[in-house]
XYZ file of C-alpha atoms in Angstrom:
211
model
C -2.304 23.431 3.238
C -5.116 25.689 3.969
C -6.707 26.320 7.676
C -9.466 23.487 6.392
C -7.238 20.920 5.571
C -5.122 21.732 8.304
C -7.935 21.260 10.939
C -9.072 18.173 9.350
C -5.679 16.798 9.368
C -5.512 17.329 12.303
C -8.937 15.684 13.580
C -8.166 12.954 12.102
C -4.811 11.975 13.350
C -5.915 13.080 17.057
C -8.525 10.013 16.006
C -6.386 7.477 14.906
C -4.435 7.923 18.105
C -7.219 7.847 20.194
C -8.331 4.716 18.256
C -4.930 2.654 19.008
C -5.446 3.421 22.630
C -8.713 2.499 23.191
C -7.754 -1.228 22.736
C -5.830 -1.451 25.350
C -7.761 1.049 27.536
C -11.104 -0.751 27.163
C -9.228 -4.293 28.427
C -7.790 -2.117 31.742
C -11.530 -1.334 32.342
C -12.930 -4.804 31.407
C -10.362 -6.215 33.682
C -11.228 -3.245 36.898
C -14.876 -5.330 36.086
C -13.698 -8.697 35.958
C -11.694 -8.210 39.301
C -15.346 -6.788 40.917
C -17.292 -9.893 39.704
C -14.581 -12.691 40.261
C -12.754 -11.421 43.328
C -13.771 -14.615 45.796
C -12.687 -16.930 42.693
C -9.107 -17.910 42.857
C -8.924 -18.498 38.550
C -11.238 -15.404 37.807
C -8.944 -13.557 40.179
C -5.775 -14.817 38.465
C -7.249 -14.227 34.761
C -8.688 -11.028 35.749
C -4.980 -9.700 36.881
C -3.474 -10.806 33.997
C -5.587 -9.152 31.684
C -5.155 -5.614 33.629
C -1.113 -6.230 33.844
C -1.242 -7.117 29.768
C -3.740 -3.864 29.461
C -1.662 -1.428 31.489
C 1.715 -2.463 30.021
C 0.237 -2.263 26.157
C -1.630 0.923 26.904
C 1.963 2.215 28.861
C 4.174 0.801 26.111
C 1.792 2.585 23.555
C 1.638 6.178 25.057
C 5.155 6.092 25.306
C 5.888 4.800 21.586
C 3.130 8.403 20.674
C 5.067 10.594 22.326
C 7.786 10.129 20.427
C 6.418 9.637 17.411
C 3.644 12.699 17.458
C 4.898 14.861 20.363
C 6.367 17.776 20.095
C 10.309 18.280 20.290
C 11.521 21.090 22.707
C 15.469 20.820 21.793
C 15.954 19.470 18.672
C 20.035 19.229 18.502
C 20.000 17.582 21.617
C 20.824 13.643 20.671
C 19.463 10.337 21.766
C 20.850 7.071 21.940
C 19.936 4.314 19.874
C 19.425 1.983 22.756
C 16.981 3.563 23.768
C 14.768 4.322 20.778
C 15.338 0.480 19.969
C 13.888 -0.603 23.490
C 11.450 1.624 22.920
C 10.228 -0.033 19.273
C 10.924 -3.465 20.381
C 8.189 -3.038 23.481
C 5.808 -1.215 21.205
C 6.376 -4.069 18.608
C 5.911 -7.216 21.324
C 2.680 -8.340 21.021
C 2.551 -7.781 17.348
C 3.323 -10.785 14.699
C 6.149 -8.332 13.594
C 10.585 -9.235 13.967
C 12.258 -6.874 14.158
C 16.405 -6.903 13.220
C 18.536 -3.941 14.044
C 21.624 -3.413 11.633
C 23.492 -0.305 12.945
C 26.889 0.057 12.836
C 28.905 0.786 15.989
C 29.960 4.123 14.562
C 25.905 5.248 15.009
C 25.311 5.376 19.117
C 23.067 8.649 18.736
C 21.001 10.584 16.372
C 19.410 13.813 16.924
C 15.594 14.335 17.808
C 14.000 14.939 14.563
C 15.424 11.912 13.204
C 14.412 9.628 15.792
C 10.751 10.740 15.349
C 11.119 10.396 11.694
C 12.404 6.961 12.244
C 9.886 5.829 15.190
C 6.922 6.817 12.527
C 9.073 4.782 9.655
C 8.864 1.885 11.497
C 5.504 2.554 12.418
C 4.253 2.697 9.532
C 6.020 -0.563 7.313
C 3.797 -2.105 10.237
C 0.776 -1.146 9.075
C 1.771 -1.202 5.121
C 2.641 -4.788 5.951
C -0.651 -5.650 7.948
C 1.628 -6.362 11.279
C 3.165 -9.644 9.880
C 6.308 -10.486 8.563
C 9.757 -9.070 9.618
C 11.028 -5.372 9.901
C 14.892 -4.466 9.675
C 16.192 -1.314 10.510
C 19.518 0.195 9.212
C 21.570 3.704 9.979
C 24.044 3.990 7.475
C 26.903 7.172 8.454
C 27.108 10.471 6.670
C 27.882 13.596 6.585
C 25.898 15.836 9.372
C 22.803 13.230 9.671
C 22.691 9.069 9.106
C 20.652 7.928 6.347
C 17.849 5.588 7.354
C 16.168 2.314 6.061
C 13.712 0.490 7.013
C 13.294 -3.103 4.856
C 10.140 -4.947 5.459
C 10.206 -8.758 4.285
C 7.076 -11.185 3.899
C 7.709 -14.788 2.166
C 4.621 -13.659 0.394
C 4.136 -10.053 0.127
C 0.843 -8.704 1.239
C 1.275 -5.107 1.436
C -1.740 -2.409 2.477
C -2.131 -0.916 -0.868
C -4.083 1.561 -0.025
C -1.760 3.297 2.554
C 1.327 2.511 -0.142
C -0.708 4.443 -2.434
C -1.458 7.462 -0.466
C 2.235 7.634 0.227
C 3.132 7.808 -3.066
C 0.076 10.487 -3.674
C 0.909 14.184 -4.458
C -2.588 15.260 -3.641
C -2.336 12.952 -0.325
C -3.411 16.093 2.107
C -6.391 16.376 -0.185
C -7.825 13.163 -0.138
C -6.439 11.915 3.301
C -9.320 9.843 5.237
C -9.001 8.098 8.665
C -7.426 5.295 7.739
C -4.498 6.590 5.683
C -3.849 9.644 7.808
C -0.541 8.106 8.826
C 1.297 8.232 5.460
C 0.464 11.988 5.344
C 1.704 12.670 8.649
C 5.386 10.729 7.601
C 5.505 12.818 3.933
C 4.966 16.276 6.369
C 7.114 14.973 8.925
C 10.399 14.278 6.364
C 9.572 17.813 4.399
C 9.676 19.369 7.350
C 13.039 17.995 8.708
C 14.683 18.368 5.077
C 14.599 14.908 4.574
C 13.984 12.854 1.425
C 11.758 10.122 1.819
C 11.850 7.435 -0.629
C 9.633 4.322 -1.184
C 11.466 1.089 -3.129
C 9.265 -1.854 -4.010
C 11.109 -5.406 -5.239
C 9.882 -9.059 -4.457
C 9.125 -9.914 -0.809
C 10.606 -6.050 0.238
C 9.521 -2.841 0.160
C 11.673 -0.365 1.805
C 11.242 3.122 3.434
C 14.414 5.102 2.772
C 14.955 8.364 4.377
């Protein structure tokens, strides 16, 4: 990756992130507006503190789910617990049309920091490859040093974004990486970097991440 690329990559996934919060950033300020206009109005007072308590908890639910998936890690041997990175997906996930089932064994209670990011942005992304519908399972199988990681995503009818599948399957994806596909760059970089293999299977009604 040359200083070009580099810089672009990194515009655009600055942008994409940017983009998912200004959803629920724009509704906090709608609702800061609604509150002004409707204050002496019982309903418009109601509707206009519901919309800032949905707004603040997506936008809060959100920045945490980035930090973890994008941020930086200081101490990468220290480990986390699963609990905790599954509370974490499930709020991120609980507005979405998305289930999510958790298959780990009791044997699994942590994993180290690396591959909790690399699993955050997994799951992350069979959300978008399956257009936030359907049903997401996640399963840590043991082995030696780290756990190997699935994540299954299951549709009764499979509609899969074909163009991010494609760019994750593309050898030349840093090359032709636009805004909308930046994501499935970020996971192939991510897994090189932490030595891991990342592996895409495809069969009716599941495609699976494998890692």
């Amino acid at each position: 990756m040359d200083n070009r690329q580099f810089m672009r990559f990194s515009q655009l996934l600055v942008t994409t992130i940017c983009h998912d919060l200004a959803g629920p950033l724009g509704g906090i300020s709608n609702g800061v507006e609604f509150l002004q206009e409707t204050s002496e109005n019982p309903v418009g007072l109601s509707q206009s503190l519901d919309l800032l308590a949905l707004s603040s908890r997506e936008a809060s639910f959100k920045l945490q789910f980035f930090r973890i998936a994008y941020g930086i890690i200081y101490d990468e041997s220290q480990m986390v617990d699963i609990t905790e990175i599954q509370s974490l997906v499930d709020k991120f996930f609980m507005e979405k049309r998305i289930t999510l089932g958790w298959h780990i064994p009791g044997a699994i209670t942590h994993i180290d920091h690396p591959s909790r990011q690399l699993l955050v942005n997994m799951i992350l992304l069979m959300g978008k490859l399956l257009q936030e519908q359907g049903t997401i399972d996640v399963l840590l199988y043991p082995s030696e040093g780290k756990s190997r990681m699935e994540v299954r995503g299951r549709m009764p009818v499979m509609k899969v974004n074909e163009k991010l599948l494609a760019m994750l399957k593309n050898e030349n994806a840093m090359r032709d990486v636009a805004i909308d596909t930046v994501h499935p760059v970020f996971i192939r970089l991510l897994a090189h970097t932490h030595n891991r293999n990342l592996q895409v299977g495809i069969q009716p009604g599941v495609l699976t991440l494998h890692a």
